[in-house]
């Protein structure tokens, strides 16, 4: 777990259809507007990815910066969900051993383009989400 000065920033693959849907899912439920977003393909996102050992050209995880710590893979997804209103119940999945959670996460991540598709260029969010994007 690496430290970073920004907080509650979600790093995602901007050309991944599934990842872009994840951003919309979170943004629509984040009524406090706590989270901000950055695509791994942006200058800021690339710097974050490199700082946390994620290959920006072939990302195998999203990440969330929370509490000054970068959470990866299943920890990232569960951390984000657990901070959304009415989603705190997902904390029970932290009881599942991390290697098992991460194996499932990695299986989906490896096959995300084939299953969900890929954009030709980085996903452009609507105006509401765009105001929360860090580039």
PDB file of N, CA and C in Angstrom, residues 54-120:
ATOM      1  N   UNK A  54       1.329   0.000 -11.459  1.00  0.00           N
ATOM      2  CA  UNK A  54       0.359  -0.433 -12.475  1.00  0.00           C
ATOM      3  C   UNK A  54       0.888   0.005 -13.830  1.00  0.00           C
ATOM      4  N   UNK A  55       0.930  -0.908 -14.789  1.00  0.00           N
ATOM      5  CA  UNK A  55       1.386  -0.581 -16.137  1.00  0.00           C
ATOM      6  C   UNK A  55       0.282   0.216 -16.849  1.00  0.00           C
ATOM      7  N   UNK A  56       0.519   1.511 -17.138  1.00  0.00           N
ATOM      8  CA  UNK A  56      -0.534   2.316 -17.775  1.00  0.00           C
ATOM      9  C   UNK A  56      -0.925   1.821 -19.162  1.00  0.00           C
ATOM     10  N   UNK A  57      -0.040   1.088 -19.820  1.00  0.00           N
ATOM     11  CA  UNK A  57      -0.345   0.576 -21.166  1.00  0.00           C
ATOM     12  C   UNK A  57      -1.129  -0.736 -21.115  1.00  0.00           C
ATOM     13  N   UNK A  58      -1.078  -1.426 -19.973  1.00  0.00           N
ATOM     14  CA  UNK A  58      -1.787  -2.697 -19.818  1.00  0.00           C
ATOM     15  C   UNK A  58      -2.246  -2.836 -18.366  1.00  0.00           C
ATOM     16  N   UNK A  59      -3.194  -1.983 -17.951  1.00  0.00           N
ATOM     17  CA  UNK A  59      -3.612  -2.003 -16.546  1.00  0.00           C
ATOM     18  C   UNK A  59      -4.344  -3.291 -16.194  1.00  0.00           C
ATOM     19  N   UNK A  60      -3.991  -3.856 -15.042  1.00  0.00           N
ATOM     20  CA  UNK A  60      -4.651  -5.079 -14.594  1.00  0.00           C
ATOM     21  C   UNK A  60      -5.522  -4.833 -13.363  1.00  0.00           C
ATOM     22  N   UNK A  61      -5.656  -3.564 -12.977  1.00  0.00           N
ATOM     23  CA  UNK A  61      -6.473  -3.222 -11.824  1.00  0.00           C
ATOM     24  C   UNK A  61      -6.905  -1.770 -11.898  1.00  0.00           C
ATOM     25  N   UNK A  62      -7.987  -1.468 -11.209  1.00  0.00           N
ATOM     26  CA  UNK A  62      -8.272  -0.077 -10.920  1.00  0.00           C
ATOM     27  C   UNK A  62      -7.670   0.175  -9.553  1.00  0.00           C
ATOM     28  N   UNK A  63      -7.760   1.372  -9.076  1.00  0.00           N
ATOM     29  CA  UNK A  63      -7.241   1.695  -7.744  1.00  0.00           C
ATOM     30  C   UNK A  63      -8.108   2.783  -7.167  1.00  0.00           C
ATOM     31  N   UNK A  64      -8.114   2.866  -5.853  1.00  0.00           N
ATOM     32  CA  UNK A  64      -8.755   3.996  -5.188  1.00  0.00           C
ATOM     33  C   UNK A  64      -7.799   4.488  -4.117  1.00  0.00           C
ATOM     34  N   UNK A  65      -7.642   5.786  -4.084  1.00  0.00           N
ATOM     35  CA  UNK A  65      -6.860   6.414  -3.030  1.00  0.00           C
ATOM     36  C   UNK A  65      -7.840   6.805  -1.940  1.00  0.00           C
ATOM     37  N   UNK A  66      -7.672   6.210  -0.785  1.00  0.00           N
ATOM     38  CA  UNK A  66      -8.564   6.518   0.338  1.00  0.00           C
ATOM     39  C   UNK A  66      -7.756   6.470   1.624  1.00  0.00           C
ATOM     40  N   UNK A  67      -7.909   7.499   2.420  1.00  0.00           N
ATOM     41  CA  UNK A  67      -7.149   7.562   3.666  1.00  0.00           C
ATOM     42  C   UNK A  67      -5.662   7.688   3.429  1.00  0.00           C
ATOM     43  N   UNK A  68      -5.295   8.258   2.263  1.00  0.00           N
ATOM     44  CA  UNK A  68      -3.890   8.413   1.924  1.00  0.00           C
ATOM     45  C   UNK A  68      -3.222   7.138   1.440  1.00  0.00           C
ATOM     46  N   UNK A  69      -4.009   6.075   1.258  1.00  0.00           N
ATOM     47  CA  UNK A  69      -3.477   4.776   0.849  1.00  0.00           C
ATOM     48  C   UNK A  69      -4.079   4.389  -0.496  1.00  0.00           C
ATOM     49  N   UNK A  70      -3.277   3.772  -1.351  1.00  0.00           N
ATOM     50  CA  UNK A  70      -3.776   3.250  -2.630  1.00  0.00           C
ATOM     51  C   UNK A  70      -4.232   1.816  -2.427  1.00  0.00           C
ATOM     52  N   UNK A  71      -5.515   1.587  -2.650  1.00  0.00           N
ATOM     53  CA  UNK A  71      -6.086   0.243  -2.560  1.00  0.00           C
ATOM     54  C   UNK A  71      -6.238  -0.286  -3.975  1.00  0.00           C
ATOM     55  N   UNK A  72      -5.875  -1.541  -4.194  1.00  0.00           N
ATOM     56  CA  UNK A  72      -5.882  -2.148  -5.518  1.00  0.00           C
ATOM     57  C   UNK A  72      -6.821  -3.354  -5.556  1.00  0.00           C
ATOM     58  N   UNK A  73      -7.149  -3.750  -6.763  1.00  0.00           N
ATOM     59  CA  UNK A  73      -7.942  -4.942  -7.062  1.00  0.00           C
ATOM     60  C   UNK A  73      -9.216  -5.007  -6.224  1.00  0.00           C
ATOM     61  N   UNK A  74      -9.484  -6.165  -5.594  1.00  0.00           N
ATOM     62  CA  UNK A  74     -10.739  -6.321  -4.856  1.00  0.00           C
ATOM     63  C   UNK A  74     -10.821  -5.360  -3.679  1.00  0.00           C
ATOM     64  N   UNK A  75      -9.693  -5.038  -3.063  1.00  0.00           N
ATOM     65  CA  UNK A  75      -9.710  -4.065  -1.962  1.00  0.00           C
ATOM     66  C   UNK A  75     -10.217  -2.708  -2.446  1.00  0.00           C
ATOM     67  N   UNK A  76      -9.839  -2.325  -3.662  1.00  0.00           N
ATOM     68  CA  UNK A  76     -10.287  -1.049  -4.218  1.00  0.00           C
ATOM     69  C   UNK A  76     -11.800  -1.057  -4.422  1.00  0.00           C
ATOM     70  N   UNK A  77     -12.301  -2.083  -5.070  1.00  0.00           N
ATOM     71  CA  UNK A  77     -13.740  -2.160  -5.353  1.00  0.00           C
ATOM     72  C   UNK A  77     -14.550  -2.191  -4.064  1.00  0.00           C
ATOM     73  N   UNK A  78     -14.130  -3.007  -3.108  1.00  0.00           N
ATOM     74  CA  UNK A  78     -14.873  -3.107  -1.848  1.00  0.00           C
ATOM     75  C   UNK A  78     -14.782  -1.826  -1.026  1.00  0.00           C
ATOM     76  N   UNK A  79     -13.633  -1.174  -1.056  1.00  0.00           N
ATOM     77  CA  UNK A  79     -13.485   0.094  -0.335  1.00  0.00           C
ATOM     78  C   UNK A  79     -14.441   1.130  -0.892  1.00  0.00           C
ATOM     79  N   UNK A  80     -14.482   1.263  -2.215  1.00  0.00           N
ATOM     80  CA  UNK A  80     -15.382   2.236  -2.840  1.00  0.00           C
ATOM     81  C   UNK A  80     -16.835   1.907  -2.495  1.00  0.00           C
ATOM     82  N   UNK A  81     -17.231   0.673  -2.742  1.00  0.00           N
ATOM     83  CA  UNK A  81     -18.628   0.305  -2.480  1.00  0.00           C
ATOM     84  C   UNK A  81     -19.006   0.534  -1.017  1.00  0.00           C
ATOM     85  N   UNK A  82     -18.113   0.175  -0.105  1.00  0.00           N
ATOM     86  CA  UNK A  82     -18.435   0.289   1.321  1.00  0.00           C
ATOM     87  C   UNK A  82     -18.610   1.736   1.775  1.00  0.00           C
ATOM     88  N   UNK A  83     -18.105   2.686   1.000  1.00  0.00           N
ATOM     89  CA  UNK A  83     -18.228   4.101   1.340  1.00  0.00           C
ATOM     90  C   UNK A  83     -19.441   4.770   0.705  1.00  0.00           C
ATOM     91  N   UNK A  84     -20.157   4.040  -0.139  1.00  0.00           N
ATOM     92  CA  UNK A  84     -21.360   4.585  -0.767  1.00  0.00           C
ATOM     93  C   UNK A  84     -22.568   4.376   0.148  1.00  0.00           C
ATOM     94  N   UNK A  85     -23.509   5.317   0.144  1.00  0.00           N
ATOM     95  CA  UNK A  85     -24.713   5.144   0.959  1.00  0.00           C
ATOM     96  C   UNK A  85     -25.432   3.840   0.617  1.00  0.00           C
ATOM     97  N   UNK A  86     -25.853   3.128   1.637  1.00  0.00           N
ATOM     98  CA  UNK A  86     -26.587   1.858   1.536  1.00  0.00           C
ATOM     99  C   UNK A  86     -25.760   0.706   0.978  1.00  0.00           C
ATOM    100  N   UNK A  87     -24.448   0.874   0.823  1.00  0.00           N
ATOM    101  CA  UNK A  87     -23.600  -0.200   0.324  1.00  0.00           C
ATOM    102  C   UNK A  87     -22.599  -0.680   1.373  1.00  0.00           C
ATOM    103  N   UNK A  88     -22.706  -0.197   2.585  1.00  0.00           N
ATOM    104  CA  UNK A  88     -21.783  -0.590   3.644  1.00  0.00           C
ATOM    105  C   UNK A  88     -21.772  -2.086   3.917  1.00  0.00           C
ATOM    106  N   UNK A  89     -22.863  -2.773   3.589  1.00  0.00           N
ATOM    107  CA  UNK A  89     -22.961  -4.216   3.811  1.00  0.00           C
ATOM    108  C   UNK A  89     -21.885  -5.010   3.070  1.00  0.00           C
ATOM    109  N   UNK A  90     -21.300  -4.438   2.002  1.00  0.00           N
ATOM    110  CA  UNK A  90     -20.293  -5.190   1.237  1.00  0.00           C
ATOM    111  C   UNK A  90     -19.020  -5.426   2.045  1.00  0.00           C
ATOM    112  N   UNK A  91     -18.885  -4.728   3.180  1.00  0.00           N
ATOM    113  CA  UNK A  91     -17.706  -4.955   4.039  1.00  0.00           C
ATOM    114  C   UNK A  91     -17.576  -6.421   4.443  1.00  0.00           C
ATOM    115  N   UNK A  92     -18.684  -7.153   4.449  1.00  0.00           N
ATOM    116  CA  UNK A  92     -18.618  -8.574   4.825  1.00  0.00           C
ATOM    117  C   UNK A  92     -17.687  -9.342   3.885  1.00  0.00           C
ATOM    118  N   UNK A  93     -17.517  -8.867   2.653  1.00  0.00           N
ATOM    119  CA  UNK A  93     -16.659  -9.564   1.696  1.00  0.00           C
ATOM    120  C   UNK A  93     -15.175  -9.415   2.012  1.00  0.00           C
ATOM    121  N   UNK A  94     -14.835  -8.468   2.889  1.00  0.00           N
ATOM    122  CA  UNK A  94     -13.444  -8.387   3.345  1.00  0.00           C
ATOM    123  C   UNK A  94     -13.066  -9.633   4.148  1.00  0.00           C
ATOM    124  N   UNK A  95     -14.068 -10.366   4.643  1.00  0.00           N
ATOM    125  CA  UNK A  95     -13.812 -11.608   5.378  1.00  0.00           C
ATOM    126  C   UNK A  95     -13.359 -12.733   4.442  1.00  0.00           C
ATOM    127  N   UNK A  96     -13.686 -12.617   3.154  1.00  0.00           N
ATOM    128  CA  UNK A  96     -13.221 -13.608   2.173  1.00  0.00           C
ATOM    129  C   UNK A  96     -11.717 -13.400   2.003  1.00  0.00           C
ATOM    130  N   UNK A  97     -10.945 -14.472   2.026  1.00  0.00           N
ATOM    131  CA  UNK A  97      -9.483 -14.309   1.898  1.00  0.00           C
ATOM    132  C   UNK A  97      -9.107 -13.507   0.650  1.00  0.00           C
ATOM    133  N   UNK A  98      -8.208 -12.558   0.836  1.00  0.00           N
ATOM    134  CA  UNK A  98      -7.784 -11.663  -0.241  1.00  0.00           C
ATOM    135  C   UNK A  98      -7.308 -12.412  -1.491  1.00  0.00           C
ATOM    136  N   UNK A  99      -6.522 -13.490  -1.355  1.00  0.00           N
ATOM    137  CA  UNK A  99      -6.108 -14.204  -2.580  1.00  0.00           C
ATOM    138  C   UNK A  99      -7.290 -14.715  -3.401  1.00  0.00           C
ATOM    139  N   UNK A 100      -8.345 -15.148  -2.747  1.00  0.00           N
ATOM    140  CA  UNK A 100      -9.530 -15.619  -3.462  1.00  0.00           C
ATOM    141  C   UNK A 100     -10.263 -14.450  -4.115  1.00  0.00           C
ATOM    142  N   UNK A 101     -10.464 -13.359  -3.353  1.00  0.00           N
ATOM    143  CA  UNK A 101     -11.118 -12.170  -3.913  1.00  0.00           C
ATOM    144  C   UNK A 101     -10.351 -11.645  -5.115  1.00  0.00           C
ATOM    145  N   UNK A 102      -9.029 -11.546  -4.969  1.00  0.00           N
ATOM    146  CA  UNK A 102      -8.201 -10.996  -6.048  1.00  0.00           C
ATOM    147  C   UNK A 102      -8.147 -11.927  -7.260  1.00  0.00           C
ATOM    148  N   UNK A 103      -8.256 -13.233  -7.034  1.00  0.00           N
ATOM    149  CA  UNK A 103      -8.274 -14.168  -8.165  1.00  0.00           C
ATOM    150  C   UNK A 103      -9.521 -13.933  -9.019  1.00  0.00           C
ATOM    151  N   UNK A 104     -10.672 -13.741  -8.373  1.00  0.00           N
ATOM    152  CA  UNK A 104     -11.910 -13.465  -9.108  1.00  0.00           C
ATOM    153  C   UNK A 104     -11.791 -12.118  -9.810  1.00  0.00           C
ATOM    154  N   UNK A 105     -11.290 -11.114  -9.089  1.00  0.00           N
ATOM    155  CA  UNK A 105     -11.103  -9.780  -9.674  1.00  0.00           C
ATOM    156  C   UNK A 105     -10.209  -9.874 -10.919  1.00  0.00           C
ATOM    157  N   UNK A 106      -9.091 -10.563 -10.797  1.00  0.00           N
ATOM    158  CA  UNK A 106      -8.133 -10.667 -11.902  1.00  0.00           C
ATOM    159  C   UNK A 106      -8.716 -11.401 -13.101  1.00  0.00           C
ATOM    160  N   UNK A 107      -9.549 -12.393 -12.851  1.00  0.00           N
ATOM    161  CA  UNK A 107     -10.195 -13.116 -13.946  1.00  0.00           C
ATOM    162  C   UNK A 107     -11.080 -12.166 -14.758  1.00  0.00           C
ATOM    163  N   UNK A 108     -11.866 -11.359 -14.077  1.00  0.00           N
ATOM    164  CA  UNK A 108     -12.716 -10.380 -14.769  1.00  0.00           C
ATOM    165  C   UNK A 108     -11.843  -9.340 -15.462  1.00  0.00           C
ATOM    166  N   UNK A 109     -10.827  -8.825 -14.763  1.00  0.00           N
ATOM    167  CA  UNK A 109      -9.956  -7.781 -15.331  1.00  0.00           C
ATOM    168  C   UNK A 109      -9.265  -8.259 -16.607  1.00  0.00           C
ATOM    169  N   UNK A 110      -8.776  -9.492 -16.594  1.00  0.00           N
ATOM    170  CA  UNK A 110      -8.077 -10.042 -17.761  1.00  0.00           C
ATOM    171  C   UNK A 110      -8.982 -10.171 -18.978  1.00  0.00           C
ATOM    172  N   UNK A 111     -10.260 -10.392 -18.734  1.00  0.00           N
ATOM    173  CA  UNK A 111     -11.201 -10.652 -19.823  1.00  0.00           C
ATOM    174  C   UNK A 111     -12.183  -9.510 -20.073  1.00  0.00           C
ATOM    175  N   UNK A 112     -11.968  -8.353 -19.448  1.00  0.00           N
ATOM    176  CA  UNK A 112     -12.949  -7.265 -19.495  1.00  0.00           C
ATOM    177  C   UNK A 112     -13.194  -6.742 -20.907  1.00  0.00           C
ATOM    178  N   UNK A 113     -12.166  -6.628 -21.736  1.00  0.00           N
ATOM    179  CA  UNK A 113     -12.372  -6.117 -23.094  1.00  0.00           C
ATOM    180  C   UNK A 113     -13.178  -7.110 -23.920  1.00  0.00           C
ATOM    181  N   UNK A 114     -12.860  -8.381 -23.766  1.00  0.00           N
ATOM    182  CA  UNK A 114     -13.549  -9.407 -24.545  1.00  0.00           C
ATOM    183  C   UNK A 114     -15.012  -9.534 -24.124  1.00  0.00           C
ATOM    184  N   UNK A 115     -15.281  -9.438 -22.819  1.00  0.00           N
ATOM    185  CA  UNK A 115     -16.643  -9.605 -22.309  1.00  0.00           C
ATOM    186  C   UNK A 115     -17.480  -8.342 -22.494  1.00  0.00           C
ATOM    187  N   UNK A 116     -16.916  -7.191 -22.142  1.00  0.00           N
ATOM    188  CA  UNK A 116     -17.693  -5.949 -22.093  1.00  0.00           C
ATOM    189  C   UNK A 116     -17.413  -4.992 -23.238  1.00  0.00           C
ATOM    190  N   UNK A 117     -16.273  -5.141 -23.896  1.00  0.00           N
ATOM    191  CA  UNK A 117     -15.923  -4.263 -25.003  1.00  0.00           C
ATOM    192  C   UNK A 117     -14.906  -3.207 -24.614  1.00  0.00           C
ATOM    193  N   UNK A 118     -14.475  -2.472 -25.637  1.00  0.00           N
ATOM    194  CA  UNK A 118     -13.432  -1.467 -25.461  1.00  0.00           C
ATOM    195  C   UNK A 118     -13.761  -0.280 -26.358  1.00  0.00           C
ATOM    196  N   UNK A 119     -13.605   0.929 -25.823  1.00  0.00           N
ATOM    197  CA  UNK A 119     -13.796   2.139 -26.620  1.00  0.00           C
ATOM    198  C   UNK A 119     -12.550   2.384 -27.467  1.00  0.00           C
ATOM    199  N   UNK A 120     -12.731   3.054 -28.604  1.00  0.00           N
ATOM    200  CA  UNK A 120     -11.589   3.418 -29.449  1.00  0.00           C
ATOM    201  C   UNK A 120     -10.722   4.481 -28.780  1.00  0.00           C
TER     202      UNK A 120
END
